[in-house]
Structures are given as C-alpha cells and as structure tokens.
GROMACS .gro file of C-alpha atoms in nm:
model
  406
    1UNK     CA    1  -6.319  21.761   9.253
    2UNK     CA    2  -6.083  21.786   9.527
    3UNK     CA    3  -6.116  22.059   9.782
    4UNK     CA    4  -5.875  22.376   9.726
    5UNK     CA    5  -5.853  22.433  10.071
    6UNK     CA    6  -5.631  22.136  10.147
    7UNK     CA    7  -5.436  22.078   9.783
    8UNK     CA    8  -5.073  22.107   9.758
    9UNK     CA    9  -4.896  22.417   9.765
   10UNK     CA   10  -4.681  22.487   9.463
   11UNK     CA   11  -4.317  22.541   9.460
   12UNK     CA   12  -4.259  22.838   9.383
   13UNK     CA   13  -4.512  22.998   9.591
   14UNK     CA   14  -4.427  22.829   9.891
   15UNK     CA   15  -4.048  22.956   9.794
   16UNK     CA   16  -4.259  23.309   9.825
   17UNK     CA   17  -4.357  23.225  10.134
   18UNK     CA   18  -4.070  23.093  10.323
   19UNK     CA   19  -3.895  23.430  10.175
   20UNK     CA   20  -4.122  23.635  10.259
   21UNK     CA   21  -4.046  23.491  10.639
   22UNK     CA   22  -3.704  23.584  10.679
   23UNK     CA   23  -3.670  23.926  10.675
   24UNK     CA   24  -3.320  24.111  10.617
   25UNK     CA   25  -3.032  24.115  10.811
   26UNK     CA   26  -2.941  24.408  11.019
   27UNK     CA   27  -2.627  24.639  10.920
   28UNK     CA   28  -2.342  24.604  11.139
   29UNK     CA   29  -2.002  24.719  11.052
   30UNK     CA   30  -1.736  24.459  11.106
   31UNK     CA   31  -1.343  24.436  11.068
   32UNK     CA   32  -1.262  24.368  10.707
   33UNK     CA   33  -1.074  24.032  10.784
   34UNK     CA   34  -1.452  23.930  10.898
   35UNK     CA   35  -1.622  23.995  10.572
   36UNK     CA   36  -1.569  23.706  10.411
   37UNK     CA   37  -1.877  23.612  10.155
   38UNK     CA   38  -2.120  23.896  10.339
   39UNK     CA   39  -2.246  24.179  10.118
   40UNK     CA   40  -2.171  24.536  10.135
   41UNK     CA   41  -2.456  24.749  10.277
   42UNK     CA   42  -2.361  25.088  10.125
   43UNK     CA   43  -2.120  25.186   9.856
   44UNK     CA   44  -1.747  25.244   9.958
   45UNK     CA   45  -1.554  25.537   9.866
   46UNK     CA   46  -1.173  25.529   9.823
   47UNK     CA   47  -1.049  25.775  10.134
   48UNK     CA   48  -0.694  25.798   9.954
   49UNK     CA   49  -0.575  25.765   9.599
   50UNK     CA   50  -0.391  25.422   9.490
   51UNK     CA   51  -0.092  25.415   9.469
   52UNK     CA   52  -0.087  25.688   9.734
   53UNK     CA   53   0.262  25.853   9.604
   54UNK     CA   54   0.471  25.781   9.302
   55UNK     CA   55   0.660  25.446   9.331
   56UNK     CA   56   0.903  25.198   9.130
   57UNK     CA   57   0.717  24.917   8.934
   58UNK     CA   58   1.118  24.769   8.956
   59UNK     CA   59   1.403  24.694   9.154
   60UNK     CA   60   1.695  24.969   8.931
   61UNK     CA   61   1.762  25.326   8.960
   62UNK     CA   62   1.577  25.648   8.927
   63UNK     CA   63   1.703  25.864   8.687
   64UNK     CA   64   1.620  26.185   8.464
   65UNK     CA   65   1.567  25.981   8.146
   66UNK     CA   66   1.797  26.320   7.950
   67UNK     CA   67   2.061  26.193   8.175
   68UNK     CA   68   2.051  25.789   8.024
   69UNK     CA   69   1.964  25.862   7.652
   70UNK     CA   70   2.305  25.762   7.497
   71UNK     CA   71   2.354  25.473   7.688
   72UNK     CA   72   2.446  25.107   7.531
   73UNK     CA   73   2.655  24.832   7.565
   74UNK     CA   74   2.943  24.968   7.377
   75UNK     CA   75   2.899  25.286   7.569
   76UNK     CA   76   2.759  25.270   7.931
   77UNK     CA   77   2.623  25.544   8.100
   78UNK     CA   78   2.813  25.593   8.442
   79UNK     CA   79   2.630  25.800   8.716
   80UNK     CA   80   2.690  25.837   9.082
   81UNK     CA   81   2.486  25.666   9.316
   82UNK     CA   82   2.374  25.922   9.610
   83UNK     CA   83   2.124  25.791   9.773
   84UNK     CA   84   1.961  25.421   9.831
   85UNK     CA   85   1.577  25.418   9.882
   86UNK     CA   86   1.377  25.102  10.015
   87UNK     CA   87   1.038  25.031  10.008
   88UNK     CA   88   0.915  25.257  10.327
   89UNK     CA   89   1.176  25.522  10.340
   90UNK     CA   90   0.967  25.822  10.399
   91UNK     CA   91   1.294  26.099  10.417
   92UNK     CA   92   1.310  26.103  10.036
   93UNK     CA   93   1.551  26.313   9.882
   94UNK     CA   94   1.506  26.502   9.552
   95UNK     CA   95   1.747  26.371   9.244
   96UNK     CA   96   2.013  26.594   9.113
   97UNK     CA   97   2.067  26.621   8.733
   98UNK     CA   98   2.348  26.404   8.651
   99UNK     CA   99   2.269  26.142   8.969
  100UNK     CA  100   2.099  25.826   9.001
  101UNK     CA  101   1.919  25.713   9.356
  102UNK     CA  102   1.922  25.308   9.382
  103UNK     CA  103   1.576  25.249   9.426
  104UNK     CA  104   1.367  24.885   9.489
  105UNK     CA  105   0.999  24.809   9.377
  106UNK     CA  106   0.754  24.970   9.577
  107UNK     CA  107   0.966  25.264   9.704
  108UNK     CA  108   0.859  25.653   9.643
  109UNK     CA  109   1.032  25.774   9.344
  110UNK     CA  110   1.262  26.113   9.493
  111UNK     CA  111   1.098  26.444   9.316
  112UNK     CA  112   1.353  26.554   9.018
  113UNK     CA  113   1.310  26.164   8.885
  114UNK     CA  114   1.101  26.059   8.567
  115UNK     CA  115   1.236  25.684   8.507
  116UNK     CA  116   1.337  25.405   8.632
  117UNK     CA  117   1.619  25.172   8.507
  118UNK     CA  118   1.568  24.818   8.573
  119UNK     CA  119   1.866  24.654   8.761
  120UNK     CA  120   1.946  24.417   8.487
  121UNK     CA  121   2.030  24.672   8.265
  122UNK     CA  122   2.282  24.771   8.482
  123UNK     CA  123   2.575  24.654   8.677
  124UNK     CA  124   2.411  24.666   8.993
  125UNK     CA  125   2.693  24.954   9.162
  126UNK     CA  126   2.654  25.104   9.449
  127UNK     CA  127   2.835  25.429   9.458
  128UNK     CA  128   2.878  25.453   9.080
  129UNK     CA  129   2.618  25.254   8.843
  130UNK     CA  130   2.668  25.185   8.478
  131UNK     CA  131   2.368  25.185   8.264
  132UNK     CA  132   2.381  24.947   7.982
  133UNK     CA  133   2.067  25.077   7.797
  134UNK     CA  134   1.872  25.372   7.688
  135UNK     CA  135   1.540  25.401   7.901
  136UNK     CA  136   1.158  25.575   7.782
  137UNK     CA  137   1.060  25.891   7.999
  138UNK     CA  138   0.796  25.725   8.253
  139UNK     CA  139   0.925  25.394   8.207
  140UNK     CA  140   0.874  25.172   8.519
  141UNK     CA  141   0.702  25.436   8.686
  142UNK     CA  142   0.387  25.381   8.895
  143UNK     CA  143   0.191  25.705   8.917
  144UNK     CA  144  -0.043  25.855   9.231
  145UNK     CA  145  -0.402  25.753   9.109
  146UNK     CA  146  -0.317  25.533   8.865
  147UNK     CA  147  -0.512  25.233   8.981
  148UNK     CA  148  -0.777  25.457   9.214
  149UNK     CA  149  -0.855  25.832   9.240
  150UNK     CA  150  -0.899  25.965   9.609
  151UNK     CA  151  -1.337  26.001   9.655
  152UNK     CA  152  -1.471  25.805   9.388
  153UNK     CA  153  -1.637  25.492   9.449
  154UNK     CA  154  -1.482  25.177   9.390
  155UNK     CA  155  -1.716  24.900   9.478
  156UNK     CA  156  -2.091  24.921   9.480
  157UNK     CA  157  -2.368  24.849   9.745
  158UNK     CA  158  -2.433  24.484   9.683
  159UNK     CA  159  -2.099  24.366   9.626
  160UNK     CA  160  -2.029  24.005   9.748
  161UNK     CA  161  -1.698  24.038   9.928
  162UNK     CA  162  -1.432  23.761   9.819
  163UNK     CA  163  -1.118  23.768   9.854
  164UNK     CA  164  -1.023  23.986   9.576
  165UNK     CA  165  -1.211  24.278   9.749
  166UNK     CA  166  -1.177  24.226  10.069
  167UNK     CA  167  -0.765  24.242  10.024
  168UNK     CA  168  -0.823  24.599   9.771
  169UNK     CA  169  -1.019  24.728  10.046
  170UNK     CA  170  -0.795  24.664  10.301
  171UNK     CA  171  -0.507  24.835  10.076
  172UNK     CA  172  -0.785  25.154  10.068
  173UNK     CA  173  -0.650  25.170  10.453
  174UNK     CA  174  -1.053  25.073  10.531
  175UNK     CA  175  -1.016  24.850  10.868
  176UNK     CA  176  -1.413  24.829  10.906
  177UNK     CA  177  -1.684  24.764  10.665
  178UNK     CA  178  -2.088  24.834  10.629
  179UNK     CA  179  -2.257  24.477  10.579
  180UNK     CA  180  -2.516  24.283  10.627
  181UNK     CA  181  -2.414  24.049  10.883
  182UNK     CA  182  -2.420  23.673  10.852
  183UNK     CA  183  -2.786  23.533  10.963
  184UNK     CA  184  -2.820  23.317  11.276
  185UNK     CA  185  -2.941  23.002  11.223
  186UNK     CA  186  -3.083  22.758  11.522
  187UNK     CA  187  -3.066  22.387  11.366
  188UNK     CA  188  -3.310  22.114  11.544
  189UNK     CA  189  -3.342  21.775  11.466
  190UNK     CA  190  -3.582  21.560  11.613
  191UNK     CA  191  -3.640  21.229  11.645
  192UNK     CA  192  -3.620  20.938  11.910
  193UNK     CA  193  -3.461  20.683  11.675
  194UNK     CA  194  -3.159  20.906  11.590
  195UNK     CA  195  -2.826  20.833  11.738
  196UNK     CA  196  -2.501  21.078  11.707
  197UNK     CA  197  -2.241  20.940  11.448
  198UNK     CA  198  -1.998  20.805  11.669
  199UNK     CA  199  -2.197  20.570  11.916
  200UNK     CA  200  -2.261  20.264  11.905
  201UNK     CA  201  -2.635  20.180  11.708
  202UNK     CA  202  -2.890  19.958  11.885
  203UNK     CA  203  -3.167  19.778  11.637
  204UNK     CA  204  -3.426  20.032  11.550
  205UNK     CA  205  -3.145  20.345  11.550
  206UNK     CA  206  -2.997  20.529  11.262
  207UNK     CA  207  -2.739  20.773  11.264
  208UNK     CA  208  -2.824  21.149  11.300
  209UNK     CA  209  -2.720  21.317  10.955
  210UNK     CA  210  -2.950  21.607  10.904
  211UNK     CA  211  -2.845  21.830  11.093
  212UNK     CA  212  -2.464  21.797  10.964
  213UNK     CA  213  -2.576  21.865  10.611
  214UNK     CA  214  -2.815  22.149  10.714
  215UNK     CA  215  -2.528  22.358  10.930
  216UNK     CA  216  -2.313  22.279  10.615
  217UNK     CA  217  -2.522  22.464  10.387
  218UNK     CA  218  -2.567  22.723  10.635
  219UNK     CA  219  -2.217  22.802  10.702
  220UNK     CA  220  -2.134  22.730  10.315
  221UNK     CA  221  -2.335  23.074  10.233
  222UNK     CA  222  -2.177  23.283  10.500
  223UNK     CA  223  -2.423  23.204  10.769
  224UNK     CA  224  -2.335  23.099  11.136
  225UNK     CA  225  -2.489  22.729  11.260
  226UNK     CA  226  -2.629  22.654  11.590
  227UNK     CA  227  -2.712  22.258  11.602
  228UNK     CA  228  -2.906  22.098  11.888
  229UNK     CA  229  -2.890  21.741  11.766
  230UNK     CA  230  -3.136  21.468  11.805
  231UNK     CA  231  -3.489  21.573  11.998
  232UNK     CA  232  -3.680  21.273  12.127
  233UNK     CA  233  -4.017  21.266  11.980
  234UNK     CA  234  -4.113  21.434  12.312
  235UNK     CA  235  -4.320  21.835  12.277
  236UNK     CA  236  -4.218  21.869  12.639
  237UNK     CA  237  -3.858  21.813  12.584
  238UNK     CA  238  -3.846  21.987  12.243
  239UNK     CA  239  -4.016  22.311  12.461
  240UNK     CA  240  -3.707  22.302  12.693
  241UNK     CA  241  -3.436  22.241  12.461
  242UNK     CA  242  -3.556  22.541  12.236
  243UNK     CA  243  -3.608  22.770  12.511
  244UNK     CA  244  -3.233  22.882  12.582
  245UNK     CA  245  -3.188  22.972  12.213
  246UNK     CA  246  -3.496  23.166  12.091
  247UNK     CA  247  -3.344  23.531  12.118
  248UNK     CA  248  -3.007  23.440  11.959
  249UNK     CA  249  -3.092  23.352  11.643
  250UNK     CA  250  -3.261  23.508  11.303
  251UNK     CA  251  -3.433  23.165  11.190
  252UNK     CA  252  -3.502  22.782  11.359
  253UNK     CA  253  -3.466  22.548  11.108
  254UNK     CA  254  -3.634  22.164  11.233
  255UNK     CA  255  -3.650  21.852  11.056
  256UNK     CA  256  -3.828  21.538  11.129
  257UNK     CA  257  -4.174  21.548  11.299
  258UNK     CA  258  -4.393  21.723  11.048
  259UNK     CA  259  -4.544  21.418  10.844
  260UNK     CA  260  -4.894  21.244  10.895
  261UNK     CA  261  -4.766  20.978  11.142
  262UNK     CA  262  -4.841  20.907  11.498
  263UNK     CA  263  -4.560  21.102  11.661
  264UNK     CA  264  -4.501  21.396  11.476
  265UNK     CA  265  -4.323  21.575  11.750
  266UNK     CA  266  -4.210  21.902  11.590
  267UNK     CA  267  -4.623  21.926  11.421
  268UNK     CA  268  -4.795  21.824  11.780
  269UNK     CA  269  -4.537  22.123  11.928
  270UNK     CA  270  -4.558  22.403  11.739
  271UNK     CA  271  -4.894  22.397  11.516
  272UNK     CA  272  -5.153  22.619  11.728
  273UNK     CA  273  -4.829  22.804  11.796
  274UNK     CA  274  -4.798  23.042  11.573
  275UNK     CA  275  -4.685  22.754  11.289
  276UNK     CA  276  -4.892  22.601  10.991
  277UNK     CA  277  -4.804  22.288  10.842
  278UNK     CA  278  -4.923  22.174  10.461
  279UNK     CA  279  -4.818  22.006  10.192
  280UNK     CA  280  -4.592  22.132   9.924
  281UNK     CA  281  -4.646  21.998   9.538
  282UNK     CA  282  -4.262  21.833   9.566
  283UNK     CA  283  -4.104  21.486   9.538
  284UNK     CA  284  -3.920  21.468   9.761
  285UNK     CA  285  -4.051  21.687  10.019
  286UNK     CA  286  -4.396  21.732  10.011
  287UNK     CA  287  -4.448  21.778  10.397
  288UNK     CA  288  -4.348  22.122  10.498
  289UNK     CA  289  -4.424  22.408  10.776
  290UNK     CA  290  -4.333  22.797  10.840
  291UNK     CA  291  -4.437  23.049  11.036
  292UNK     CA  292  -4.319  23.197  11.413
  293UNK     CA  293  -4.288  23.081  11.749
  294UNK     CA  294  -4.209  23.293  12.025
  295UNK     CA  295  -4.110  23.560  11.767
  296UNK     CA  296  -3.892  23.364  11.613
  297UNK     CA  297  -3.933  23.244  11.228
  298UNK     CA  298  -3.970  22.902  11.182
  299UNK     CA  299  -3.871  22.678  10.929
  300UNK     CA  300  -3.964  22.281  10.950
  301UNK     CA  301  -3.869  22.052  10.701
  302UNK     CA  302  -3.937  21.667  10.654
  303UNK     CA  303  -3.669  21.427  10.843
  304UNK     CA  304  -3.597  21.185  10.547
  305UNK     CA  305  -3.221  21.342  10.485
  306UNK     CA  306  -3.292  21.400  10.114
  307UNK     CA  307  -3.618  21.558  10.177
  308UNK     CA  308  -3.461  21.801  10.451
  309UNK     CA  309  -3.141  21.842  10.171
  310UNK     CA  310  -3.364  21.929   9.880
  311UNK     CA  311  -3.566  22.150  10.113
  312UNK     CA  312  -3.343  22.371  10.214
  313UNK     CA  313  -3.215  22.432   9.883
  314UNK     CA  314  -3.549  22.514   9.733
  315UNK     CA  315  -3.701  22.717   9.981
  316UNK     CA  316  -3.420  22.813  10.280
  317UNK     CA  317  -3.105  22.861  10.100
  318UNK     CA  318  -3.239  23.155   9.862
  319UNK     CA  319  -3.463  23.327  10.131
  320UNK     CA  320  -3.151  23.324  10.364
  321UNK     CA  321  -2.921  23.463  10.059
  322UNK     CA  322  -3.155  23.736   9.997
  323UNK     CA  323  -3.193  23.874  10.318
  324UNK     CA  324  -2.759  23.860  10.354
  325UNK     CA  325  -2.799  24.141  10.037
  326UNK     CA  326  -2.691  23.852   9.792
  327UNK     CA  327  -2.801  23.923   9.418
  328UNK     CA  328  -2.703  23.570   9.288
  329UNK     CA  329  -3.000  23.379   9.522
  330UNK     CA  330  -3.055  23.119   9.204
  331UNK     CA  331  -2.837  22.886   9.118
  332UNK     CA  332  -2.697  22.836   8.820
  333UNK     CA  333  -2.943  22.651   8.529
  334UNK     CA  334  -2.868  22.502   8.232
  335UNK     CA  335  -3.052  22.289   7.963
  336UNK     CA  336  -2.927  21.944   7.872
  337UNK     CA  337  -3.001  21.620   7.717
  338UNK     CA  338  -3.153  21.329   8.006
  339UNK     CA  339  -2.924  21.028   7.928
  340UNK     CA  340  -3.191  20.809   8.068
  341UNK     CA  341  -3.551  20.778   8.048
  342UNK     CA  342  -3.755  20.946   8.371
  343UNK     CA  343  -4.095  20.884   8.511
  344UNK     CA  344  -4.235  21.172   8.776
  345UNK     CA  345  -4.589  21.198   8.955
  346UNK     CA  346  -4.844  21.404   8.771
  347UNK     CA  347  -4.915  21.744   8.963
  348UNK     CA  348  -4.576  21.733   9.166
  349UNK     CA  349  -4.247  21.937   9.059
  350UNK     CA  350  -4.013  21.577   9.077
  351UNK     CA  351  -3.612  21.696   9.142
  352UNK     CA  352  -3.403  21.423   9.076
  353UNK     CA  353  -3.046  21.384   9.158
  354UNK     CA  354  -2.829  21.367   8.890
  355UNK     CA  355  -2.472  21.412   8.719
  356UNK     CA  356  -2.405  21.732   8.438
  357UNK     CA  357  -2.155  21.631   8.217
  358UNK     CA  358  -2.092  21.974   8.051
  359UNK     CA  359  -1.852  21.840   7.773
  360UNK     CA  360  -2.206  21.600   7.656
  361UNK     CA  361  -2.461  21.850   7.713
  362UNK     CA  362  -2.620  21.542   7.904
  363UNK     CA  363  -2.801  21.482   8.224
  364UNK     CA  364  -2.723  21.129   8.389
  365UNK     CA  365  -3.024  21.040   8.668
  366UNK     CA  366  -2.790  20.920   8.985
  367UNK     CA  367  -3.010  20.709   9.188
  368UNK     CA  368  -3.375  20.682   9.189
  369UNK     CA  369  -3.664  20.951   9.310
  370UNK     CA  370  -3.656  20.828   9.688
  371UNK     CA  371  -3.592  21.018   9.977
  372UNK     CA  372  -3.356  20.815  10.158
  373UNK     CA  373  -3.068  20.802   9.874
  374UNK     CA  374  -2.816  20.967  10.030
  375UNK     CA  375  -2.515  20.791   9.828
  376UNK     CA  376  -2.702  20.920   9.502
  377UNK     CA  377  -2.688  21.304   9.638
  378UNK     CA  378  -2.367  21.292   9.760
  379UNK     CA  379  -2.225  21.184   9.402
  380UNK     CA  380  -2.443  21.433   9.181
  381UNK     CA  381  -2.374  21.804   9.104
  382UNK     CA  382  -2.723  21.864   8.941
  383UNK     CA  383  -3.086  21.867   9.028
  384UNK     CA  384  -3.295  21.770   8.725
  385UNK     CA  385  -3.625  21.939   8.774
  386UNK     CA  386  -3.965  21.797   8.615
  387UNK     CA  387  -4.246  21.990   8.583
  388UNK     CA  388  -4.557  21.929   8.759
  389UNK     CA  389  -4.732  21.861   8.391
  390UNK     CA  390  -4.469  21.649   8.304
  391UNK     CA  391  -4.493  21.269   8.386
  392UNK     CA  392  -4.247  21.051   8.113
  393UNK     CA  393  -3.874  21.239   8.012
  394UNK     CA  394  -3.780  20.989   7.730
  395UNK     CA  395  -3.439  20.947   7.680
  396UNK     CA  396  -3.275  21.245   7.495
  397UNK     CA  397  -3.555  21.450   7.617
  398UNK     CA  398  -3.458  21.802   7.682
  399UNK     CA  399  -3.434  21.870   8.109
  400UNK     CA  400  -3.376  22.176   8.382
  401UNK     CA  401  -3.086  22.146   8.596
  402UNK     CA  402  -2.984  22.339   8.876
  403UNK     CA  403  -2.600  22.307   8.931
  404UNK     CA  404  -2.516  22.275   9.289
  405UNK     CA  405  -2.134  22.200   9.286
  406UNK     CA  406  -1.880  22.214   9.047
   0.00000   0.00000   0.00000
C-alpha cells in the first residue's frame, strides 16, 4: 500500500489550495479610462438621468406637429425659421406656434416643440423651410430618462468592465470608479542554462520562454507583470534578486527549480521558508509548491514551459480571477468527439493539447503528452482533460475540453 502521507495531491484540491492563497484584492477607486477588464466593487448609481434634457434623434426642424399636419408634396408646409440650435447651445429659446427652430442631432429640443422633421423631408431653408411631409407628435424626439432614470442602479457589483460599460459610465458623468484593482504579480524564472531570446546560445543553453508566457497570461486577465528573468541555480543569488520586490507585489510566481534533481534552486531556497513542495496528480505538471515567504504568497511551478503553461492555467489563473471580483474564473467547457485514440497514466488527471473544431463536434490531439511541446500548445485552442480513472480514449470516445482561445 503506498503511504498517504506522500501520494499525489489531486487537482482540484490543490486548485483549493493555491486559491485559498491569494486572498482578494483591495478596493481602490481609479479613473474610468483605467478600468479596463477590473470588476466593480460596489453597485453604481446613475447621478443624472440619460439623456439629461430632451434632444433631436435627427438633423431637421422642431416643430408643433398641429403646425405640419397638412403638409405634402403637392402642398408644402412653409414656416419661418427663427432660431438655429447646435448640439451644445445651452441659451435655448422656446418655439412660437406657427415657427420652426433648425435644429441638428443631439441638440435640446426649445420648450413649445413636440417633433422633429427630418431634413430630408424638407428643403433644407434657412430663414423660411418648406416641409414636404406630414410628421407623428413625438416623432424623432429623444426624451429625459429615456435610456436611464436619475438614482437607480445601472450596473451591478461584480460587473466586468469592457468597453461597453466603461464608455456608458463615463456618459453617467462618473470620472472615478470602485474596483478591485489589478493584482501584482512578481514573475521569477530560474535556471542557469537559460539564456534571454536575443543572445547568442552556447551548447548546453536554451532560450528563456517562461516567463514571457507567464506575464502574458497575467496581463491578459487584467493583472500587472513584474519579470526578473533567468536566476542561476544559485539560493544566494535568488535571496538577493527577490529581496527588492517582496513588498510590491500581491503574489511571486517561480518556475524551474522545484523537481527531484540535484539543483533544485527555487526548492533548496524557499522550503523551510515558509513554502511546501509536493506532487500534484497532473501530466504535465506534477511537481508543484505554495505557500509564503517573507509574507508574500508564493506560487512555484515546474520549469518545463508546458508544465509552467498548464500550471498556471489550472491552479493560478482562476485563484488570481477570483480575488480581481471575476465571476467567470472557469473557462469555457464543452463535450466533443476525440478524433484520435488517447492513452493517459492511471491515477493522474492527463491534459492534452488539442484543436476544437466546433462545426465537427470533434477534438483533434495536437502533439503528444510531453512537456516540452511548445509548437503543439501554441497551435491548439483546447485542453482535453482525462480523468485520473481513465487510461485508453478510443477514437470517437466522448472528451472534456477547456477552450482557451477562440
């Protein structure tokens, strides 16, 4: 039997875990040009109505419709023009019976008018204008209110801002806005064999790629990315590059250095430290760590650059939404067809990189299960999960993906 004390953790409840770690972002109010993707922290309330006055939904003339009822081509309507009224006049003058005020979209309609006559049923005068066309009381008219009533709320606590909102808001006259604001993240890679893309590679060196992918996905959700790029496997110079950055940031993501190996520089640093290391029931992945150092949560994932990828997605990525306010942590799963036969290793959650062809309903396997295919992840838009019971998908078999791009 083997001994509990040292077998695997499983997924999800290391996904627990590493959630349970970050806690939630502080509220901060920030300019509403600086919202983008954050998550309001309280609901708003609209502090004027919208549209804030009457206005013209056309370029024409405001009228009394009683005054345009008759009106045709064989027998215009002819009204004097007394007054012209662009969008942002504010001196508005009230319509006389018998009178028509030139008027353009977006402009208050004068008190004493009920329509509005669009231009082209007119002959566009300026002093006189002949109307061409009966017109419907109200017609072109947009009323005080009519899209928002002053003190009711218009967009609930939770509320991912986009751009949609972001540009109402800003309409509301709202310059500032109550969010959650985006989390700090510290990226570190480590390892003595990595070399920044760029320069020139000696035998033995590979190019650092980790941490590019990681501050990606950090800055894709909203979050802000601090990188410090390629660690020696050295604990004494992993110590002083860390030291600077400790208060600044709400998480410290590593990668590399947490394996079984002889120079596990981020595991010989940092365990005793306030950081356990263990194994997580995942291919790829299994060799994972969390906990705090200096006060700061810590997050260390494997180095192989699919291992780090799939790591963050599964475990950093939701626990990182969640504390930004985000509802939508998950991402989006659907059921489909494999298009291939799959093997996985009994007692491990296997996520494979793959293709969704939506049209099909199928699955297509990109690559194989290892660790270092970097091509095959950076041509799928699926994971396809296999359980930990599961070790043979056949071919049509029905899969789990999670969609992680279009």
């Amino acid at each position: 039997m083997p001994n509990t004390a040292t077998r695997a953790r499983s997924v999800d409840s290391y996904r627990a875990t590493v959630d349970a770690l970050v806690t939630d972002l502080p509220i901060e109010r920030l300019p509403v040009g600086d919202c983008l993707g954050l998550v309001l922290a309280e609901d708003v309330t609209a502090p004027i109505a919208l549209p804030p006055f009457d206005n013209s939904a056309m370029d024409g003339y405001a009228v009394r419709s009683v005054d345009v009822v008759g009106a045709s081509e064989e027998a215009p309507v002819e009204l004097p023009v007394s007054e012209d009224i662009p969008a942002g006049r504010t001196d508005v003058v009230p319509l006389l019976p018998g009178t028509a005020h030139r008027i353009m979209t977006g402009a208050p309609v004068p008190p004493g008018a009920d329509t509005v006559v669009q231009v082209e049923l007119t002959d566009s005068g300026v002093d006189k204008v002949r109307i061409f066309a009966p017109v419907s009381l109200g017609a072109h008219l947009r009323r005080t209110g009519e899209d928002v009533r002053e003190g009711t709320t218009v967009l609930d606590k939770g509320t991912v801002l986009g751009p949609p909102q972001l540009g109402f808001l800003a309409a509301l006259g709202l310059s500032d806005l109550p969010v959650r604001r985006r989390p700090r993240v510290l990226i570190l890679s480590t390892g003595t064999e990595l070399v920044e893309p760029g320069q020139p590679l000696a035998p033995g060196q590979i190019y650092e790629s980790n941490s590019v992918h990681i501050a990606a996905a950090v800055r894709e959700i909203g979050g802000v990315a601090r990188v410090l790029r390629s660690v020696p496997d050295d604990v004494d110079a992993l110590y002083r590059t860390l030291q600077p950055h400790l208060k600044d940031h709400d998480l410290l993501i590593t990668t590399g250095g947490v394996s079984a190996g002889a120079y596990e520089v981020v595991k010989d640093a940092l365990a005793g430290e306030g950081v356990e290391f263990l194994k997580v029931a995942v291919q790829p992945g299994g060799p994972q760590g969390y906990g705090t150092y200096m006060g700061l949560p810590v997050v260390t994932l494997p180095g192989n650059p699919v291992s780090a990828a799939l790591s963050f997605e599964l475990f950093v990525r939701p626990a990182l939404l969640r504390a930004m306010g985000r509802p939508d942590v998950d991402r989006p799963v659907v059921r489909a067809k494999a298009s291939s036969a799959m093997t996985s290793p009994a007692g491990k959650r296997q996520y494979r990189r793959g293709f969704y062809d939506a049209g099909s309903g199928r699955a297509v396997p990109v690559g194989g299960p290892g660790s270092h295919l970097l091509a095959a992840f950076a041509k799928s838009n699926c994971l396809i999960e296999i359980p930990e019971d599961v070790t043979e998908v056949p071919e049509g078999g029905d899969v789990r993906l999670l969609v992680i791009a279009p």
